[in-house]
Amino acid sequence: MDLSAFRQRLSPVKITDPRANQATRFTQSKSGSTTMRLIKILSACLIVLPVLVSLSLVLRNPPADHVRGFADARILGKFAQNGSSPAVGEANGFSQNTGKLREQMQNGLLAPGFDETSCLSRYQASAYRKPSSHEPSSYLISKLRRYEEVHKRCGPNTKFYNETLEQLKSGHSGSPTECKYIVWISFSGLGNRILTIASAFLYALLTNRVLLVDPGNDMADLFCEAFPETSWFLPLDFPIKDQFKDFNQKSTECYGNMLKSNLLNTSTESIPAYLYLHLVHDYDDQDKLFFCDQDQSLLKKVPWLMMKTDNYFVPSLFLIPSFEQELSKLFPEKGTVFHHLGRYLMHPSNHVWGLIMRYYQAYLAKADERIGIQIRTFESGTGPFKHVMDQILACTAKEKLLPEVDMRGSYITPSRTPKLKTVLITSLSSGYFEIVRNLYWQHPTVTGDLIGVYQPSHEKHQQTGKQLHNRKAWAEMYLLSLSDVLVTSAWSTFGYVAQGLGGLKPWILYKPDNQTVPDPPCRRVMSMEPCFHAPPFYDCKAKTGIDTGKLVPHVRHCEDISWGLKLVDGICRKRAREGKLREGTMSFMKGDLLTRTRKLVKGLAMAEPRWLKAMEQAPPATFPRSDGKVKRISLPEDVYVQKFFQKHPDSKHEDAIKLCGFDPPPARVFGLRVLELKEQGVGEEQAMYLADLEYKAERKAKKEAYKQLRKTARAQGKRPPPNPYPSAIKEIQAEEKKYVCDRFFNPRMRDIIKKMKESQAADAQDRFRGGDW
């Protein structure tokens, strides 16, 4: 209550004007009645004020949790309708409730209005997971709210859905429809399905389509509904649902197949009612045209698109020019696409959520730190395999993810309160779990920390399509995502899902080659984004092959699959260098050369050179000359250089040492590239194939460039310039051409040759006369 008015009225009045005496006497005559009135008002306030304070305390701390939940829902619903957020200066109780509810709704990513009992995980997950450090953009939130309205208007069994369904039944697309759809066909393993649903949904957002999910055998059993007041599952009576299992590259409705047969054009009359998009790993060049802008202009006219894929194709969507601006607004942080879309779409059903919560509360809840280890092997047999176990232990020891053990078994008195760390292992085999558990059970850790090792299930082999198996798999993916630290296996979509949902950058185990432990055994990934295993390597404008991992800074090759693509956070390196330039320069002045180099690299935010670590670990090479002969120097890539010469014999004439340049010859580049791919876990044959493919693509690009140069010169009426990219033989011939011409056409040279012949003939006669013959 504001009492300033009362204070002013009760304070003594200083009269400075003599003409005010009469007014003063009039005021004093009524002061008695005014004072009595004020006393009554003040007494009433003193009585009412404690009551108001008590009510405020009760309302601020209600006795039951469900009352707070209803209040929070009303608050969030109010701000969701108004499109605003609470003011900073609200009351403490209000701000506390809205802050908790905002965390529960993942900073606005999730929409209110769901029945909590129908999907407990949607509202309870925030209590078991750390708040994400990556907030969704306001544009993404508004886009999701608009999509939910469209899905509600166009979802199954609505008026617009039924109208568009009639076109599908007729087989012809008539007038443009209010709603267009993309139908995701259930296919492949559970990890692939989760990643591809997110991919299809992003494509639906970009093209203003409605995503409908084929429930298959178990999708409705594993996941909650994603959108409020409607369903995202395809109705069971969908007209062509029985044809889904038969869709393939050779289907008459397949987009790539229709392009081969020239059955599609841009005229509206010939647009089919639906098209099948085959984006499975075995798709061909025509199917990959889906990622070209000109093909998207045709696809946007088709009312129904049926999509079957086992690839997380989001990185290639970022390479389509017409989507570039929209994607930049949706995801300012490029490496958070699946992190946001996965948390928005993928909510475990109540049955799966029960599996997750019971296991978490029983084994993981009390831990100070949770370490997740996901093991997927591609070896024949169930394991455990010694080289895989050695690789896991080498990785966790090298990166200090798990404490070392004292093999002597002596008890170590910890210098501090020991931490409880839990290790959650997911694998089809129980052998790895038993080895790690016995290691930390039989031997104490050198730090004194206590290690608990757990494995929820061990199914021995993957059982795609079995309901209970997929329930366990989904629960284990989610449990891994609740870890603080994560180690995953190469090429595994199981691990991709866990790292994306958890917002974690895991240490990824390289794929072993020839059953040997890779060196290094693992590395930290660039981003938490999944890898696109089978991307297209095609330039839609130039209509030629191209390395799509080098077009933009935020789409790069994956750590575990060198030809795969993944999204990374596009941080401007130039800005990072400028910000630490002075610090790096000052650090460079201290220490020896290697130390100074490492400090400078760190200060400039540069990638560490490959040679730096090698120089620290090994002294400079020395070449023994005990026998008085210089031994031939052999380099690691020499064996691949010789194989390159066998396949491209013309390259033998390449100048190995060009004093005017620093670029090695193509054969040496080929050999170094093969070694680089092998270090990343690629097999030898596959590495040679990819390196040769890159060489051919570069050579073809040079030929095309010179072809365009000659074409431009002719159009301008000029003489074509010499080829700036000649082959090795033609380059040698060009250097010797003038000498060959002189040999046959220069009179001076002909005279010299004539005199040489005469001299040789005279010498021959002299030898004959002297009996030398």
JSON list of C-alpha atoms in Angstrom, two decimals, residues 380-578:
[
{"chain": "A", "resi": 380, "resn": "SER", "atom": "CA", "xyz": [31.13, -61.92, -37.52]},
{"chain": "A", "resi": 381, "resn": "GLY", "atom": "CA", "xyz": [30.05, -63.49, -34.25]},
{"chain": "A", "resi": 382, "resn": "THR", "atom": "CA", "xyz": [28.73, -62.09, -30.99]},
{"chain": "A", "resi": 383, "resn": "GLY", "atom": "CA", "xyz": [32.03, -61.34, -29.25]},
{"chain": "A", "resi": 384, "resn": "PRO", "atom": "CA", "xyz": [33.53, -60.10, -27.07]},
{"chain": "A", "resi": 385, "resn": "PHE", "atom": "CA", "xyz": [36.55, -59.39, -29.26]},
{"chain": "A", "resi": 386, "resn": "LYS", "atom": "CA", "xyz": [39.89, -58.69, -27.63]},
{"chain": "A", "resi": 387, "resn": "HIS", "atom": "CA", "xyz": [40.90, -55.90, -30.01]},
{"chain": "A", "resi": 388, "resn": "VAL", "atom": "CA", "xyz": [37.59, -54.11, -29.39]},
{"chain": "A", "resi": 389, "resn": "MET", "atom": "CA", "xyz": [37.98, -54.34, -25.62]},
{"chain": "A", "resi": 390, "resn": "ASP", "atom": "CA", "xyz": [41.58, -53.14, -25.87]},
{"chain": "A", "resi": 391, "resn": "GLN", "atom": "CA", "xyz": [40.46, -50.20, -27.98]},
{"chain": "A", "resi": 392, "resn": "ILE", "atom": "CA", "xyz": [37.79, -49.17, -25.46]},
{"chain": "A", "resi": 393, "resn": "LEU", "atom": "CA", "xyz": [40.20, -49.32, -22.52]},
{"chain": "A", "resi": 394, "resn": "ALA", "atom": "CA", "xyz": [42.86, -47.46, -24.52]},
{"chain": "A", "resi": 395, "resn": "CYS", "atom": "CA", "xyz": [40.39, -44.71, -25.37]},
{"chain": "A", "resi": 396, "resn": "THR", "atom": "CA", "xyz": [39.05, -44.23, -21.84]},
{"chain": "A", "resi": 397, "resn": "ALA", "atom": "CA", "xyz": [42.60, -44.23, -20.42]},
{"chain": "A", "resi": 398, "resn": "LYS", "atom": "CA", "xyz": [44.06, -41.88, -23.03]},
{"chain": "A", "resi": 399, "resn": "GLU", "atom": "CA", "xyz": [41.22, -39.36, -22.71]},
{"chain": "A", "resi": 400, "resn": "LYS", "atom": "CA", "xyz": [41.04, -39.82, -18.90]},
{"chain": "A", "resi": 401, "resn": "LEU", "atom": "CA", "xyz": [37.36, -40.72, -19.03]},
{"chain": "A", "resi": 402, "resn": "LEU", "atom": "CA", "xyz": [37.77, -43.52, -16.49]},
{"chain": "A", "resi": 403, "resn": "PRO", "atom": "CA", "xyz": [40.36, -43.72, -13.70]},
{"chain": "A", "resi": 404, "resn": "GLU", "atom": "CA", "xyz": [43.22, -46.18, -13.92]},
{"chain": "A", "resi": 405, "resn": "VAL", "atom": "CA", "xyz": [43.31, -49.19, -11.61]},
{"chain": "A", "resi": 406, "resn": "ASP", "atom": "CA", "xyz": [46.07, -50.37, -9.31]},
{"chain": "A", "resi": 407, "resn": "MET", "atom": "CA", "xyz": [46.85, -53.86, -10.61]},
{"chain": "A", "resi": 408, "resn": "ARG", "atom": "CA", "xyz": [48.74, -54.71, -7.38]},
{"chain": "A", "resi": 409, "resn": "GLY", "atom": "CA", "xyz": [45.44, -54.65, -5.56]},
{"chain": "A", "resi": 410, "resn": "SER", "atom": "CA", "xyz": [46.68, -52.57, -2.63]},
{"chain": "A", "resi": 411, "resn": "TYR", "atom": "CA", "xyz": [44.14, -50.43, -0.87]},
{"chain": "A", "resi": 412, "resn": "ILE", "atom": "CA", "xyz": [44.59, -46.75, -1.53]},
{"chain": "A", "resi": 413, "resn": "THR", "atom": "CA", "xyz": [43.36, -44.22, 1.00]},
{"chain": "A", "resi": 414, "resn": "PRO", "atom": "CA", "xyz": [41.70, -41.47, -1.01]},
{"chain": "A", "resi": 415, "resn": "SER", "atom": "CA", "xyz": [42.90, -37.94, -0.33]},
{"chain": "A", "resi": 416, "resn": "ARG", "atom": "CA", "xyz": [39.38, -36.61, -0.85]},
{"chain": "A", "resi": 417, "resn": "THR", "atom": "CA", "xyz": [35.82, -37.83, -0.67]},
{"chain": "A", "resi": 418, "resn": "PRO", "atom": "CA", "xyz": [35.59, -40.50, -3.36]},
{"chain": "A", "resi": 419, "resn": "LYS", "atom": "CA", "xyz": [33.24, -39.92, -6.26]},
{"chain": "A", "resi": 420, "resn": "LEU", "atom": "CA", "xyz": [30.71, -42.47, -7.40]},
{"chain": "A", "resi": 421, "resn": "LYS", "atom": "CA", "xyz": [30.92, -42.95, -11.16]},
{"chain": "A", "resi": 422, "resn": "THR", "atom": "CA", "xyz": [28.60, -45.22, -13.07]},
{"chain": "A", "resi": 423, "resn": "VAL", "atom": "CA", "xyz": [29.45, -46.76, -16.42]},
{"chain": "A", "resi": 424, "resn": "LEU", "atom": "CA", "xyz": [26.47, -47.64, -18.60]},
{"chain": "A", "resi": 425, "resn": "ILE", "atom": "CA", "xyz": [27.44, -50.11, -21.33]},
{"chain": "A", "resi": 426, "resn": "THR", "atom": "CA", "xyz": [25.12, -50.94, -24.22]},
{"chain": "A", "resi": 427, "resn": "SER", "atom": "CA", "xyz": [26.08, -53.85, -26.43]},
{"chain": "A", "resi": 428, "resn": "LEU", "atom": "CA", "xyz": [24.55, -56.95, -27.96]},
{"chain": "A", "resi": 429, "resn": "SER", "atom": "CA", "xyz": [27.20, -58.95, -26.09]},
{"chain": "A", "resi": 430, "resn": "SER", "atom": "CA", "xyz": [27.57, -59.14, -22.32]},
{"chain": "A", "resi": 431, "resn": "GLY", "atom": "CA", "xyz": [31.29, -59.90, -22.51]},
{"chain": "A", "resi": 432, "resn": "TYR", "atom": "CA", "xyz": [32.49, -56.30, -22.58]},
{"chain": "A", "resi": 433, "resn": "PHE", "atom": "CA", "xyz": [30.36, -55.43, -19.56]},
{"chain": "A", "resi": 434, "resn": "GLU", "atom": "CA", "xyz": [31.77, -58.39, -17.59]},
{"chain": "A", "resi": 435, "resn": "ILE", "atom": "CA", "xyz": [35.37, -57.46, -18.39]},
{"chain": "A", "resi": 436, "resn": "VAL", "atom": "CA", "xyz": [34.96, -53.83, -17.31]},
{"chain": "A", "resi": 437, "resn": "ARG", "atom": "CA", "xyz": [32.93, -54.78, -14.23]},
{"chain": "A", "resi": 438, "resn": "ASN", "atom": "CA", "xyz": [35.51, -57.34, -13.09]},
{"chain": "A", "resi": 439, "resn": "LEU", "atom": "CA", "xyz": [38.33, -54.88, -13.74]},
{"chain": "A", "resi": 440, "resn": "TYR", "atom": "CA", "xyz": [36.90, -52.30, -11.33]},
{"chain": "A", "resi": 441, "resn": "TRP", "atom": "CA", "xyz": [35.59, -54.91, -8.90]},
{"chain": "A", "resi": 442, "resn": "GLN", "atom": "CA", "xyz": [38.87, -56.77, -8.46]},
{"chain": "A", "resi": 443, "resn": "HIS", "atom": "CA", "xyz": [41.19, -53.72, -8.47]},
{"chain": "A", "resi": 444, "resn": "PRO", "atom": "CA", "xyz": [40.92, -50.35, -6.75]},
{"chain": "A", "resi": 445, "resn": "THR", "atom": "CA", "xyz": [41.24, -47.13, -8.72]},
{"chain": "A", "resi": 446, "resn": "VAL", "atom": "CA", "xyz": [44.32, -44.96, -8.26]},
{"chain": "A", "resi": 447, "resn": "THR", "atom": "CA", "xyz": [42.08, -41.97, -7.51]},
{"chain": "A", "resi": 448, "resn": "GLY", "atom": "CA", "xyz": [39.98, -43.80, -4.93]},
{"chain": "A", "resi": 449, "resn": "ASP", "atom": "CA", "xyz": [36.78, -43.22, -6.96]},
{"chain": "A", "resi": 450, "resn": "LEU", "atom": "CA", "xyz": [34.10, -45.90, -6.87]},
{"chain": "A", "resi": 451, "resn": "ILE", "atom": "CA", "xyz": [33.05, -47.31, -10.25]},
{"chain": "A", "resi": 452, "resn": "GLY", "atom": "CA", "xyz": [29.76, -49.08, -10.86]},
{"chain": "A", "resi": 453, "resn": "VAL", "atom": "CA", "xyz": [29.30, -50.85, -14.20]},
{"chain": "A", "resi": 454, "resn": "TYR", "atom": "CA", "xyz": [25.85, -51.70, -15.57]},
{"chain": "A", "resi": 455, "resn": "GLN", "atom": "CA", "xyz": [24.31, -53.10, -18.74]},
{"chain": "A", "resi": 456, "resn": "PRO", "atom": "CA", "xyz": [20.52, -53.12, -19.17]},
{"chain": "A", "resi": 457, "resn": "SER", "atom": "CA", "xyz": [20.32, -55.90, -21.79]},
{"chain": "A", "resi": 458, "resn": "HIS", "atom": "CA", "xyz": [22.40, -58.13, -24.06]},
{"chain": "A", "resi": 459, "resn": "GLU", "atom": "CA", "xyz": [20.33, -59.47, -26.97]},
{"chain": "A", "resi": 460, "resn": "LYS", "atom": "CA", "xyz": [23.31, -61.27, -28.67]},
{"chain": "A", "resi": 461, "resn": "HIS", "atom": "CA", "xyz": [22.20, -60.15, -32.14]},
{"chain": "A", "resi": 462, "resn": "GLN", "atom": "CA", "xyz": [20.05, -57.40, -33.62]},
{"chain": "A", "resi": 463, "resn": "GLN", "atom": "CA", "xyz": [16.39, -58.35, -33.93]},
{"chain": "A", "resi": 464, "resn": "THR", "atom": "CA", "xyz": [14.93, -55.67, -36.17]},
{"chain": "A", "resi": 465, "resn": "GLY", "atom": "CA", "xyz": [11.14, -55.80, -36.14]},
{"chain": "A", "resi": 466, "resn": "LYS", "atom": "CA", "xyz": [10.70, -57.43, -32.71]},
{"chain": "A", "resi": 467, "resn": "GLN", "atom": "CA", "xyz": [8.62, -55.23, -30.42]},
{"chain": "A", "resi": 468, "resn": "LEU", "atom": "CA", "xyz": [10.30, -56.04, -27.09]},
{"chain": "A", "resi": 469, "resn": "HIS", "atom": "CA", "xyz": [13.78, -55.79, -28.64]},
{"chain": "A", "resi": 470, "resn": "ASN", "atom": "CA", "xyz": [13.01, -52.34, -30.02]},
{"chain": "A", "resi": 471, "resn": "ARG", "atom": "CA", "xyz": [11.56, -51.22, -26.68]},
{"chain": "A", "resi": 472, "resn": "LYS", "atom": "CA", "xyz": [14.84, -52.13, -24.99]},
{"chain": "A", "resi": 473, "resn": "ALA", "atom": "CA", "xyz": [16.87, -50.49, -27.74]},
{"chain": "A", "resi": 474, "resn": "TRP", "atom": "CA", "xyz": [14.91, -47.22, -27.51]},
{"chain": "A", "resi": 475, "resn": "ALA", "atom": "CA", "xyz": [15.23, -47.25, -23.70]},
{"chain": "A", "resi": 476, "resn": "GLU", "atom": "CA", "xyz": [19.00, -47.80, -23.92]},
{"chain": "A", "resi": 477, "resn": "MET", "atom": "CA", "xyz": [19.46, -44.99, -26.46]},
{"chain": "A", "resi": 478, "resn": "TYR", "atom": "CA", "xyz": [17.62, -42.67, -24.12]},
{"chain": "A", "resi": 479, "resn": "LEU", "atom": "CA", "xyz": [19.59, -43.82, -21.05]},
{"chain": "A", "resi": 480, "resn": "LEU", "atom": "CA", "xyz": [22.84, -43.16, -22.94]},
{"chain": "A", "resi": 481, "resn": "SER", "atom": "CA", "xyz": [21.61, -39.65, -23.75]},
{"chain": "A", "resi": 482, "resn": "LEU", "atom": "CA", "xyz": [21.36, -38.96, -19.99]},
{"chain": "A", "resi": 483, "resn": "SER", "atom": "CA", "xyz": [25.12, -39.50, -19.59]},
{"chain": "A", "resi": 484, "resn": "ASP", "atom": "CA", "xyz": [27.62, -36.79, -18.72]},
{"chain": "A", "resi": 485, "resn": "VAL", "atom": "CA", "xyz": [30.32, -38.35, -20.92]},
{"chain": "A", "resi": 486, "resn": "LEU", "atom": "CA", "xyz": [29.74, -40.57, -23.93]},
{"chain": "A", "resi": 487, "resn": "VAL", "atom": "CA", "xyz": [31.86, -43.00, -25.97]},
{"chain": "A", "resi": 488, "resn": "THR", "atom": "CA", "xyz": [30.29, -44.36, -29.16]},
{"chain": "A", "resi": 489, "resn": "SER", "atom": "CA", "xyz": [31.21, -46.73, -31.98]},
{"chain": "A", "resi": 490, "resn": "ALA", "atom": "CA", "xyz": [31.89, -45.71, -35.55]},
{"chain": "A", "resi": 491, "resn": "TRP", "atom": "CA", "xyz": [29.14, -46.02, -38.17]},
{"chain": "A", "resi": 492, "resn": "SER", "atom": "CA", "xyz": [26.46, -46.62, -35.51]},
{"chain": "A", "resi": 493, "resn": "THR", "atom": "CA", "xyz": [23.16, -44.74, -35.72]},
{"chain": "A", "resi": 494, "resn": "PHE", "atom": "CA", "xyz": [22.42, -46.03, -32.20]},
{"chain": "A", "resi": 495, "resn": "GLY", "atom": "CA", "xyz": [25.18, -43.78, -30.90]},
{"chain": "A", "resi": 496, "resn": "TYR", "atom": "CA", "xyz": [24.16, -40.90, -33.16]},
{"chain": "A", "resi": 497, "resn": "VAL", "atom": "CA", "xyz": [20.69, -40.83, -31.58]},
{"chain": "A", "resi": 498, "resn": "ALA", "atom": "CA", "xyz": [22.08, -40.85, -28.03]},
{"chain": "A", "resi": 499, "resn": "GLN", "atom": "CA", "xyz": [24.56, -38.03, -28.64]},
{"chain": "A", "resi": 500, "resn": "GLY", "atom": "CA", "xyz": [21.97, -35.87, -30.43]},
{"chain": "A", "resi": 501, "resn": "LEU", "atom": "CA", "xyz": [19.28, -36.22, -27.78]},
{"chain": "A", "resi": 502, "resn": "GLY", "atom": "CA", "xyz": [21.79, -35.64, -25.00]},
{"chain": "A", "resi": 503, "resn": "GLY", "atom": "CA", "xyz": [23.50, -32.70, -26.67]},
{"chain": "A", "resi": 504, "resn": "LEU", "atom": "CA", "xyz": [26.83, -34.49, -26.23]},
{"chain": "A", "resi": 505, "resn": "LYS", "atom": "CA", "xyz": [30.02, -34.50, -28.29]},
{"chain": "A", "resi": 506, "resn": "PRO", "atom": "CA", "xyz": [31.20, -38.06, -27.73]},
{"chain": "A", "resi": 507, "resn": "TRP", "atom": "CA", "xyz": [34.55, -39.72, -28.20]},
{"chain": "A", "resi": 508, "resn": "ILE", "atom": "CA", "xyz": [34.04, -41.96, -31.22]},
{"chain": "A", "resi": 509, "resn": "LEU", "atom": "CA", "xyz": [35.86, -45.27, -31.55]},
{"chain": "A", "resi": 510, "resn": "TYR", "atom": "CA", "xyz": [37.46, -45.71, -34.97]},
{"chain": "A", "resi": 511, "resn": "LYS", "atom": "CA", "xyz": [36.42, -48.77, -36.93]},
{"chain": "A", "resi": 512, "resn": "PRO", "atom": "CA", "xyz": [39.16, -51.41, -36.44]},
{"chain": "A", "resi": 513, "resn": "ASP", "atom": "CA", "xyz": [40.94, -52.75, -39.53]},
{"chain": "A", "resi": 514, "resn": "ASN", "atom": "CA", "xyz": [42.25, -56.34, -39.65]},
{"chain": "A", "resi": 515, "resn": "GLN", "atom": "CA", "xyz": [41.31, -56.84, -35.99]},
{"chain": "A", "resi": 516, "resn": "THR", "atom": "CA", "xyz": [43.94, -54.41, -34.73]},
{"chain": "A", "resi": 517, "resn": "VAL", "atom": "CA", "xyz": [43.49, -51.50, -32.37]},
{"chain": "A", "resi": 518, "resn": "PRO", "atom": "CA", "xyz": [43.59, -48.20, -34.30]},
{"chain": "A", "resi": 519, "resn": "ASP", "atom": "CA", "xyz": [46.11, -45.57, -33.23]},
{"chain": "A", "resi": 520, "resn": "PRO", "atom": "CA", "xyz": [44.72, -43.31, -31.89]},
{"chain": "A", "resi": 521, "resn": "PRO", "atom": "CA", "xyz": [41.85, -45.47, -30.64]},
{"chain": "A", "resi": 522, "resn": "CYS", "atom": "CA", "xyz": [39.28, -42.65, -30.62]},
{"chain": "A", "resi": 523, "resn": "ARG", "atom": "CA", "xyz": [38.76, -38.94, -31.09]},
{"chain": "A", "resi": 524, "resn": "ARG", "atom": "CA", "xyz": [36.32, -36.24, -29.99]},
{"chain": "A", "resi": 525, "resn": "VAL", "atom": "CA", "xyz": [33.75, -35.46, -32.67]},
{"chain": "A", "resi": 526, "resn": "MET", "atom": "CA", "xyz": [33.39, -32.00, -34.21]},
{"chain": "A", "resi": 527, "resn": "SER", "atom": "CA", "xyz": [29.69, -31.75, -33.42]},
{"chain": "A", "resi": 528, "resn": "MET", "atom": "CA", "xyz": [26.86, -33.79, -31.96]},
{"chain": "A", "resi": 529, "resn": "GLU", "atom": "CA", "xyz": [25.18, -34.10, -35.37]},
{"chain": "A", "resi": 530, "resn": "PRO", "atom": "CA", "xyz": [24.71, -37.57, -36.94]},
{"chain": "A", "resi": 531, "resn": "CYS", "atom": "CA", "xyz": [26.60, -38.54, -40.09]},
{"chain": "A", "resi": 532, "resn": "PHE", "atom": "CA", "xyz": [25.00, -38.82, -43.55]},
{"chain": "A", "resi": 533, "resn": "HIS", "atom": "CA", "xyz": [26.50, -42.17, -44.60]},
{"chain": "A", "resi": 534, "resn": "ALA", "atom": "CA", "xyz": [25.73, -42.11, -48.33]},
{"chain": "A", "resi": 535, "resn": "PRO", "atom": "CA", "xyz": [25.66, -38.50, -49.58]},
{"chain": "A", "resi": 536, "resn": "PRO", "atom": "CA", "xyz": [25.61, -37.51, -53.27]},
{"chain": "A", "resi": 537, "resn": "PHE", "atom": "CA", "xyz": [28.85, -36.21, -54.78]},
{"chain": "A", "resi": 538, "resn": "TYR", "atom": "CA", "xyz": [27.29, -34.19, -57.56]},
{"chain": "A", "resi": 539, "resn": "ASP", "atom": "CA", "xyz": [27.24, -30.54, -58.61]},
{"chain": "A", "resi": 540, "resn": "CYS", "atom": "CA", "xyz": [23.71, -29.89, -59.88]},
{"chain": "A", "resi": 541, "resn": "LYS", "atom": "CA", "xyz": [24.70, -26.74, -61.79]},
{"chain": "A", "resi": 542, "resn": "ALA", "atom": "CA", "xyz": [27.88, -28.02, -63.41]},
{"chain": "A", "resi": 543, "resn": "LYS", "atom": "CA", "xyz": [26.39, -31.52, -63.77]},
{"chain": "A", "resi": 544, "resn": "THR", "atom": "CA", "xyz": [29.63, -33.13, -62.73]},
{"chain": "A", "resi": 545, "resn": "GLY", "atom": "CA", "xyz": [31.11, -34.89, -59.73]},
{"chain": "A", "resi": 546, "resn": "ILE", "atom": "CA", "xyz": [32.31, -32.78, -56.82]},
{"chain": "A", "resi": 547, "resn": "ASP", "atom": "CA", "xyz": [33.40, -33.19, -53.22]},
{"chain": "A", "resi": 548, "resn": "THR", "atom": "CA", "xyz": [30.31, -31.92, -51.39]},
{"chain": "A", "resi": 549, "resn": "GLY", "atom": "CA", "xyz": [32.22, -31.91, -48.11]},
{"chain": "A", "resi": 550, "resn": "LYS", "atom": "CA", "xyz": [34.24, -28.87, -49.22]},
{"chain": "A", "resi": 551, "resn": "LEU", "atom": "CA", "xyz": [31.52, -26.56, -50.54]},
{"chain": "A", "resi": 552, "resn": "VAL", "atom": "CA", "xyz": [30.51, -24.76, -47.33]},
{"chain": "A", "resi": 553, "resn": "PRO", "atom": "CA", "xyz": [32.27, -24.48, -43.95]},
{"chain": "A", "resi": 554, "resn": "HIS", "atom": "CA", "xyz": [29.38, -26.01, -41.97]},
{"chain": "A", "resi": 555, "resn": "VAL", "atom": "CA", "xyz": [29.15, -29.26, -43.99]},
{"chain": "A", "resi": 556, "resn": "ARG", "atom": "CA", "xyz": [32.24, -31.44, -43.57]},
{"chain": "A", "resi": 557, "resn": "HIS", "atom": "CA", "xyz": [33.28, -35.06, -43.79]},
{"chain": "A", "resi": 558, "resn": "CYS", "atom": "CA", "xyz": [32.56, -37.27, -40.79]},
{"chain": "A", "resi": 559, "resn": "GLU", "atom": "CA", "xyz": [35.16, -38.50, -38.33]},
{"chain": "A", "resi": 560, "resn": "ASP", "atom": "CA", "xyz": [34.15, -42.17, -38.64]},
{"chain": "A", "resi": 561, "resn": "ILE", "atom": "CA", "xyz": [33.26, -42.29, -42.37]},
{"chain": "A", "resi": 562, "resn": "SER", "atom": "CA", "xyz": [35.55, -40.17, -44.49]},
{"chain": "A", "resi": 563, "resn": "TRP", "atom": "CA", "xyz": [33.10, -39.93, -47.39]},
{"chain": "A", "resi": 564, "resn": "GLY", "atom": "CA", "xyz": [30.11, -39.15, -45.16]},
{"chain": "A", "resi": 565, "resn": "LEU", "atom": "CA", "xyz": [28.81, -35.65, -44.42]},
{"chain": "A", "resi": 566, "resn": "LYS", "atom": "CA", "xyz": [27.85, -33.99, -41.17]},
{"chain": "A", "resi": 567, "resn": "LEU", "atom": "CA", "xyz": [26.88, -30.54, -39.97]},
{"chain": "A", "resi": 568, "resn": "VAL", "atom": "CA", "xyz": [29.27, -28.63, -37.75]},
{"chain": "A", "resi": 569, "resn": "ASP", "atom": "CA", "xyz": [29.03, -25.28, -36.03]},
{"chain": "A", "resi": 570, "resn": "GLY", "atom": "CA", "xyz": [30.21, -22.75, -38.59]},
{"chain": "A", "resi": 571, "resn": "ILE", "atom": "CA", "xyz": [32.45, -20.70, -36.29]},
{"chain": "A", "resi": 572, "resn": "CYS", "atom": "CA", "xyz": [34.45, -18.08, -38.12]},
{"chain": "A", "resi": 573, "resn": "ARG", "atom": "CA", "xyz": [38.06, -19.11, -37.64]},
{"chain": "A", "resi": 574, "resn": "LYS", "atom": "CA", "xyz": [39.30, -15.74, -38.80]},
{"chain": "A", "resi": 575, "resn": "ARG", "atom": "CA", "xyz": [37.51, -14.04, -35.93]},
{"chain": "A", "resi": 576, "resn": "ALA", "atom": "CA", "xyz": [38.89, -16.57, -33.45]},
{"chain": "A", "resi": 577, "resn": "ARG", "atom": "CA", "xyz": [42.41, -15.96, -34.72]},
{"chain": "A", "resi": 578, "resn": "GLU", "atom": "CA", "xyz": [42.03, -12.20, -34.49]}
]
